[in-house]
mmCIF file of C-alpha atoms in Angstrom:
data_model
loop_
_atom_site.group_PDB
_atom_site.id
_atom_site.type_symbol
_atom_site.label_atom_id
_atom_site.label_comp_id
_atom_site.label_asym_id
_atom_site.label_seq_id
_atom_site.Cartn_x
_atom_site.Cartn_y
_atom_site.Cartn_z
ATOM 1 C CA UNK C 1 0.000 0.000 0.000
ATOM 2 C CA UNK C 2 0.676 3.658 -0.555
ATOM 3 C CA UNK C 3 -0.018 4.999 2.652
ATOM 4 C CA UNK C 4 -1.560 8.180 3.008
ATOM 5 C CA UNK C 5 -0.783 10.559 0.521
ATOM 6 C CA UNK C 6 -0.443 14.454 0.685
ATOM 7 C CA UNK C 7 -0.280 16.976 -1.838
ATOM 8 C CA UNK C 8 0.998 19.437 -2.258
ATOM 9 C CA UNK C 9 4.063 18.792 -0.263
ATOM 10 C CA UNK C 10 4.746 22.474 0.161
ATOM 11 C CA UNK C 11 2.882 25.805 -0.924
ATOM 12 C CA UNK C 12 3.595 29.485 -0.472
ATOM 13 C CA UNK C 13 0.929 31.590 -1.015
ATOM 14 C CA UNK C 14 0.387 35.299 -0.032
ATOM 15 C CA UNK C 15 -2.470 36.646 2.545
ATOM 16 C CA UNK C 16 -5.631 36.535 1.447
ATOM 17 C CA UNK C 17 -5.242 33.927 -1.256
ATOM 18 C CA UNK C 18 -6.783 30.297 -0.569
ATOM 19 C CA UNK C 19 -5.481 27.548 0.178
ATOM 20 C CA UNK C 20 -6.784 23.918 -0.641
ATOM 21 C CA UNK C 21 -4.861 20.470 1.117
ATOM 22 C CA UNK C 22 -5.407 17.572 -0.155
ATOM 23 C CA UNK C 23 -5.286 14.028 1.200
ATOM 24 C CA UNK C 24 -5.962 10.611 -0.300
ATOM 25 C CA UNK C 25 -6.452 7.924 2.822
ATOM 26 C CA UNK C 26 -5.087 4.347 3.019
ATOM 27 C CA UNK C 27 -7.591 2.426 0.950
ATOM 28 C CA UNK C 28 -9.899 0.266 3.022
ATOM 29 C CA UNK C 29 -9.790 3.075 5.916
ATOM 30 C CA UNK C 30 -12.679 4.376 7.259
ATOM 31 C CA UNK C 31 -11.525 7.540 9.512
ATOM 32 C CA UNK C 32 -9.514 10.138 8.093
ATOM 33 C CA UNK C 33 -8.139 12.854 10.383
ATOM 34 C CA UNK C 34 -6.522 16.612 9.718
ATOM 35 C CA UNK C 35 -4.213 17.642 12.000
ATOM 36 C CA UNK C 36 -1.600 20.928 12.396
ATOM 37 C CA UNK C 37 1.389 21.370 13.924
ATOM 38 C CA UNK C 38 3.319 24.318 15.058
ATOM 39 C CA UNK C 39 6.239 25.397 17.471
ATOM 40 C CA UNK C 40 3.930 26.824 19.581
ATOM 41 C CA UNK C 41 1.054 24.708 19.703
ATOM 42 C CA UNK C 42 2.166 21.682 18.791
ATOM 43 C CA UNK C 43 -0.177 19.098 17.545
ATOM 44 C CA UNK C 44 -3.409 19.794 17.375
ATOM 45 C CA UNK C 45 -6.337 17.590 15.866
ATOM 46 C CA UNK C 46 -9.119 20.173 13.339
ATOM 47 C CA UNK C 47 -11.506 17.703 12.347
ATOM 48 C CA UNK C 48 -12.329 14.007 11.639
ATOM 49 C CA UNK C 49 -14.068 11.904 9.437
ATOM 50 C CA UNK C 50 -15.593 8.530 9.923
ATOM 51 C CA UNK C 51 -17.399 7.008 6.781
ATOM 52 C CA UNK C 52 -16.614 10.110 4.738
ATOM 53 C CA UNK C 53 -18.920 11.714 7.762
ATOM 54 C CA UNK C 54 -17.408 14.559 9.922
ATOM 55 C CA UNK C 55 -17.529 13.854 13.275
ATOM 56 C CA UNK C 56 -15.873 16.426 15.550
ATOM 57 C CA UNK C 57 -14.946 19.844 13.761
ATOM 58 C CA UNK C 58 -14.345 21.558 17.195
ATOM 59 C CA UNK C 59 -10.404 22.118 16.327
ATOM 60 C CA UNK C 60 -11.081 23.903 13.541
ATOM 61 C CA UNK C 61 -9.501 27.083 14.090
ATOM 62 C CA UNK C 62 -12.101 29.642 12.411
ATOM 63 C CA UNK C 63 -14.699 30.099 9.744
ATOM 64 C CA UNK C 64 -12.067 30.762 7.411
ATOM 65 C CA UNK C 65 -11.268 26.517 7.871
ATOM 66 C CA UNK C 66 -13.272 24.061 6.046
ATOM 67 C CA UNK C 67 -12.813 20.461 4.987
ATOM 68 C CA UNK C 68 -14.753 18.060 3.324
ATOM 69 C CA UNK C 69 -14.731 14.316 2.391
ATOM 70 C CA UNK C 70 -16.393 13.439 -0.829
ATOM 71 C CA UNK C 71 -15.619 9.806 -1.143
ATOM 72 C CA UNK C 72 -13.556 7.567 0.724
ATOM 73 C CA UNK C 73 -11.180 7.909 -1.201
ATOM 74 C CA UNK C 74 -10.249 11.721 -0.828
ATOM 75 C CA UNK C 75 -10.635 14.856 1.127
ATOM 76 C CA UNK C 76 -9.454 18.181 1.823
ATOM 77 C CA UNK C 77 -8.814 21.070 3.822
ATOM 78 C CA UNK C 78 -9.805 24.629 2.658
ATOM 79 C CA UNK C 79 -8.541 28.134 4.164
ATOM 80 C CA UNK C 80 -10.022 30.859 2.549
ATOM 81 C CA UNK C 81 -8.934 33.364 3.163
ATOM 82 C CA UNK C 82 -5.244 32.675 4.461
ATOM 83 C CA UNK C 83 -3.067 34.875 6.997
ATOM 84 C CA UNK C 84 0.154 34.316 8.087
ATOM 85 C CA UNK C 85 -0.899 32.781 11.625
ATOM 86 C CA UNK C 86 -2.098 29.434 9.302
ATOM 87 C CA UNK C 87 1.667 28.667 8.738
ATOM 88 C CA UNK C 88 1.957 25.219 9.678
ATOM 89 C CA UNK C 89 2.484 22.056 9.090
ATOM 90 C CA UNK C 90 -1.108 19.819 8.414
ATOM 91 C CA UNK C 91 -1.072 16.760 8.325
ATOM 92 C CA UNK C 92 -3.586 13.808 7.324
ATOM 93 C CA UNK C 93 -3.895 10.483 8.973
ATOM 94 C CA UNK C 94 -5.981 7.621 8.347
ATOM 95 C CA UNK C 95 -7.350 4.670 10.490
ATOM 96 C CA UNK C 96 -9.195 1.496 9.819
ATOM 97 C CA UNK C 97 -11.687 1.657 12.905
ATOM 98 C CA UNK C 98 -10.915 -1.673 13.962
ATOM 99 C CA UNK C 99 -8.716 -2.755 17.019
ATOM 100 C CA UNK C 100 -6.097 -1.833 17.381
ATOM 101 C CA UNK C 101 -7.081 2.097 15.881
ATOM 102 C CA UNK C 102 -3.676 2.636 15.036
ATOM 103 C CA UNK C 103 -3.427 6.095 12.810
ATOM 104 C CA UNK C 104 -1.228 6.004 10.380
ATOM 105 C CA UNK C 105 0.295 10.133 9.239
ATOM 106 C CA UNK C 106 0.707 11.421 5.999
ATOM 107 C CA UNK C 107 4.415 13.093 5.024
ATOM 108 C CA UNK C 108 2.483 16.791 5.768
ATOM 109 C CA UNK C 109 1.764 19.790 3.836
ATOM 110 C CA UNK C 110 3.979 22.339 4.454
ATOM 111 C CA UNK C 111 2.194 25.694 4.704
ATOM 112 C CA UNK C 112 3.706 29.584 4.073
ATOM 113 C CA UNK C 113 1.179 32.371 4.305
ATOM 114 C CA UNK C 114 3.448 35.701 3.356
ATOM 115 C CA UNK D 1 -11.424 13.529 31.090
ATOM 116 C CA UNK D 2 -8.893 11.213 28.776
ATOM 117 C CA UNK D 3 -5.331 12.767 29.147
ATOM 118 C CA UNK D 4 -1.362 11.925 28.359
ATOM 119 C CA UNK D 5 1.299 13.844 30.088
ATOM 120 C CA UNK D 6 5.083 14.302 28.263
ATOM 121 C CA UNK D 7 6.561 15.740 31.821
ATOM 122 C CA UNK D 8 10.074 15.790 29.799
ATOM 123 C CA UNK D 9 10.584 18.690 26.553
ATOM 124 C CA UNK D 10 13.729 16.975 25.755
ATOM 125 C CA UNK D 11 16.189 13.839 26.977
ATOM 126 C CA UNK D 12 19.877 14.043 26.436
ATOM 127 C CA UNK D 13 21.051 10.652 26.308
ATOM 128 C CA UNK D 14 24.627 9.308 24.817
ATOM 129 C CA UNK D 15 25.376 6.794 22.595
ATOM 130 C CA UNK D 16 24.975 3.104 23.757
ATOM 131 C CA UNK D 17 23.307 4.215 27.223
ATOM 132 C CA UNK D 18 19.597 2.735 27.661
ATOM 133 C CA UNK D 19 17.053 5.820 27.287
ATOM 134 C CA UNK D 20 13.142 6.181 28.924
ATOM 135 C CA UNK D 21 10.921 8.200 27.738
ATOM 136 C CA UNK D 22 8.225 8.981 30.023
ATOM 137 C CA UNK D 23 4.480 9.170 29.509
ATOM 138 C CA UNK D 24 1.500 9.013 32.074
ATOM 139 C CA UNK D 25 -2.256 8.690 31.092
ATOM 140 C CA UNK D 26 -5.707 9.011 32.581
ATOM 141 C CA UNK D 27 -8.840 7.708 30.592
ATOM 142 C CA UNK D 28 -11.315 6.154 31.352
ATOM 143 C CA UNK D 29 -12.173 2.237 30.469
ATOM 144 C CA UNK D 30 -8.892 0.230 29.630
ATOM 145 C CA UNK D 31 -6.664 2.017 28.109
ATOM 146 C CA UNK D 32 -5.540 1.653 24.134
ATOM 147 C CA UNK D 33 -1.866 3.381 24.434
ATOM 148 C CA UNK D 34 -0.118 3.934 21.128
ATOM 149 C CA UNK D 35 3.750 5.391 20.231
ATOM 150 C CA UNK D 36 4.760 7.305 17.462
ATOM 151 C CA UNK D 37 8.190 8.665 16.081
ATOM 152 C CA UNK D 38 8.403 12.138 14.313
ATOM 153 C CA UNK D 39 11.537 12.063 12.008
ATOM 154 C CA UNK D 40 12.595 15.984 10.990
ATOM 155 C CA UNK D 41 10.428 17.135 7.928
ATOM 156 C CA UNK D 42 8.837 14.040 8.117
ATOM 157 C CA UNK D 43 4.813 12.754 9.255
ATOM 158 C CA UNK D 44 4.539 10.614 12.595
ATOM 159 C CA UNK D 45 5.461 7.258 12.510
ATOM 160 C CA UNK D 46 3.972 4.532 14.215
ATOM 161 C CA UNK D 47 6.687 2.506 16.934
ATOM 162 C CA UNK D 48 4.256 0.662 19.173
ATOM 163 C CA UNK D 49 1.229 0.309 20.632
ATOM 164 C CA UNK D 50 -0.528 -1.334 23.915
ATOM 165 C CA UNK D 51 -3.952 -2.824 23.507
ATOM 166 C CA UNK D 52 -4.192 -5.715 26.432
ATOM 167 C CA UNK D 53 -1.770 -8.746 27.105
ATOM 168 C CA UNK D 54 1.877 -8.254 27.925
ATOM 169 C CA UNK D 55 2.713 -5.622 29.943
ATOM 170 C CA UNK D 56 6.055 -5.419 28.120
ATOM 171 C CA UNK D 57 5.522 -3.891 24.062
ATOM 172 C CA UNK D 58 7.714 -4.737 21.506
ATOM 173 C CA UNK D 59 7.973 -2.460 18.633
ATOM 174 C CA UNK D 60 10.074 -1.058 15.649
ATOM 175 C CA UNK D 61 13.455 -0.192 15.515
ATOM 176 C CA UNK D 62 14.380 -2.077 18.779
ATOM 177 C CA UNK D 63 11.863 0.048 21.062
ATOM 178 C CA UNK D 64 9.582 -1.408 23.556
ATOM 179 C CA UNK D 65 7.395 0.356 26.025
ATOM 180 C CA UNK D 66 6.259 -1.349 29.481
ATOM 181 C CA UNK D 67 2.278 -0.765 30.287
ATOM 182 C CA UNK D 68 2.056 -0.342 34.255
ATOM 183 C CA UNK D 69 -1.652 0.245 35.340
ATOM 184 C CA UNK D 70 -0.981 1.301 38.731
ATOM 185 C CA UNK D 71 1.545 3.968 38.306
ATOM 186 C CA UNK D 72 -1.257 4.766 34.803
ATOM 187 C CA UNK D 73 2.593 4.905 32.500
ATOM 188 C CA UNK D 74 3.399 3.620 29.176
ATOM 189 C CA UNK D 75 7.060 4.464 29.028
ATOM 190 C CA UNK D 76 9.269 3.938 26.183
ATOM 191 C CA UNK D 77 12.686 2.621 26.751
ATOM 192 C CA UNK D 78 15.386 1.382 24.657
ATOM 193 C CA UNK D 79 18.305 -1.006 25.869
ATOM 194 C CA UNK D 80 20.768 0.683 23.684
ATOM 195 C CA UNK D 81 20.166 4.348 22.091
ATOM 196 C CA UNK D 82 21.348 5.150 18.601
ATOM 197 C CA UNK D 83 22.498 8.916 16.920
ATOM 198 C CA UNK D 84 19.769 7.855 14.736
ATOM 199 C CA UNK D 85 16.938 7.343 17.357
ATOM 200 C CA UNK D 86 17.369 11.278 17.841
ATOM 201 C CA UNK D 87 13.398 12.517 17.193
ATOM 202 C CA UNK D 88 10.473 13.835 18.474
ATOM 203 C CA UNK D 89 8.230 11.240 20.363
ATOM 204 C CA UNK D 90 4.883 11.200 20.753
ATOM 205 C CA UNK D 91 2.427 9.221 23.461
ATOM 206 C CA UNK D 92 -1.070 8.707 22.691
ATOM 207 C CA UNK D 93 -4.322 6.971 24.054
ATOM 208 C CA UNK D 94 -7.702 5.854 22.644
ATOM 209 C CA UNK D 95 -10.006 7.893 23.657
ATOM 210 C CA UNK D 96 -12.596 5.697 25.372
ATOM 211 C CA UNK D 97 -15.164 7.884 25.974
ATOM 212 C CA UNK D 98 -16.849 7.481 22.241
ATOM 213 C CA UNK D 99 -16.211 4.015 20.517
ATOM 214 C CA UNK D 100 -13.850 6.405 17.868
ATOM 215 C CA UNK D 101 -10.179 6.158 16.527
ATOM 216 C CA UNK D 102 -9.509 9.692 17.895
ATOM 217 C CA UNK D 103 -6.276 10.021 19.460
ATOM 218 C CA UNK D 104 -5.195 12.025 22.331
ATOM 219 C CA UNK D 105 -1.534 13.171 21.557
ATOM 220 C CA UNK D 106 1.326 14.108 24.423
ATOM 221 C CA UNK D 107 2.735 17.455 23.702
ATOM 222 C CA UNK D 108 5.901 14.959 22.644
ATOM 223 C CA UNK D 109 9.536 15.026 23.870
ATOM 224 C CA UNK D 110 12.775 15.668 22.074
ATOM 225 C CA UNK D 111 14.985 12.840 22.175
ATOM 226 C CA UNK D 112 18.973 13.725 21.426
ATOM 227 C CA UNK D 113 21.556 10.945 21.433
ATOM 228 C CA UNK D 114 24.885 12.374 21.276
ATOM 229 C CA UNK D 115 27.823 10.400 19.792
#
């Protein structure tokens, strides 16, 4: 298997621009998870899916944050629009929902806001 | 509420000496305990993880982590540390109060192995 895959891998963008992640989930899973991480705050879970279903948003920063899971194949992770506070690293992670639960992380998105 | 406590930032350990890292937990139910590795520039990476059985783990890269119920710790130890085992670890648990995958994450600690 693939694992979970992230793209783009990097992106610079300038205030006010948006910004759309993107994250394709180990096939066969059925929870997908966004998370962020920063110096400061560490990592920090946004939102999770289970059966292509969000289930608990409440990390989501702001309006300006918005994800969505079409299929279970696929999902991503809007800012519109982006500041420079959003510069991060985001990760996805993906999780079959059987015992044991293990997560397994994407390589990140690595996120400039100018 | 389901917690994990990192008490260390960073551990300074040299070559060849054993290392621990600590972690503590409180949750609620039995606990599902997991470890993960954070290369630089890189996602986390799962080591380990303690679901019921042994109290001793055995994981990747020649970790293991010892489950102890009454002190509530999962620590991660490692007979023999490596230059390469230098990271940033992370201790999770299950959280049991909805039947989810959501993971509670430490705030990690910094693990530097000097030659």
């Amino acid at each position: 298997d693939a694992g979970v895959i992230q793209s783009p891998r990097h992106e610079v963008t300038e205030m006010g621009q948006e910004v759309t992640l993107r994250c394709k989930p180990i096939s066969g899973h059925d929870y997908l998870f966004w998370y962020r991480q920063t110096m400061m705050r560490g990592l920090e879970l946004l939102i999770y899916f289970n059966n292509n279903v969000p289930i608990d948003d409440s990390g989501m920063p702001e309006d300006r944050f918005s994800a969505k899971m079409p299929n279970a194949s696929f999902s991503t992770l809007k800012i519109q629009p982006s500041e420079p506070r959003d510069s991060a690293v985001y990760f996805c992670a993906s999780s079959s929902g059987r015992v044991p639960n293990t997560q397994y992380f994407g390589p990140g998105t690595r996120l400039t806001v100018l | 509420a389901q917690s994990v406590a990192q008490p260390e930032d960073q551990v300074n350990v040299a070559e060849g000496n054993p290392l621990t890292v600590k972690c503590t937990y409180s949750v609620s139910g039995n606990p599902y305990l997991f470890w993960y590795v954070q290369y630089p520039n890189r996602g986390l990476q799962f080591l380990l993880k303690y679901i019921t059985g042994d109290n001793l783990v055995k994981g990747s890269y020649g970790f293991e982590a010892e489950f102890n119920k009454s002190q509530t710790s999962f620590h991660l130890k490692k007979p023999s540390a490596l230059v390469s085992d230098s990271a940033l670890y992370f201790c999770a648990v299950r959280d049991g109060v909805y039947n989810t995958d959501k993971l509670i994450f430490g705030t990690g600690t910094r693990l530097q192995v000097f030659p």
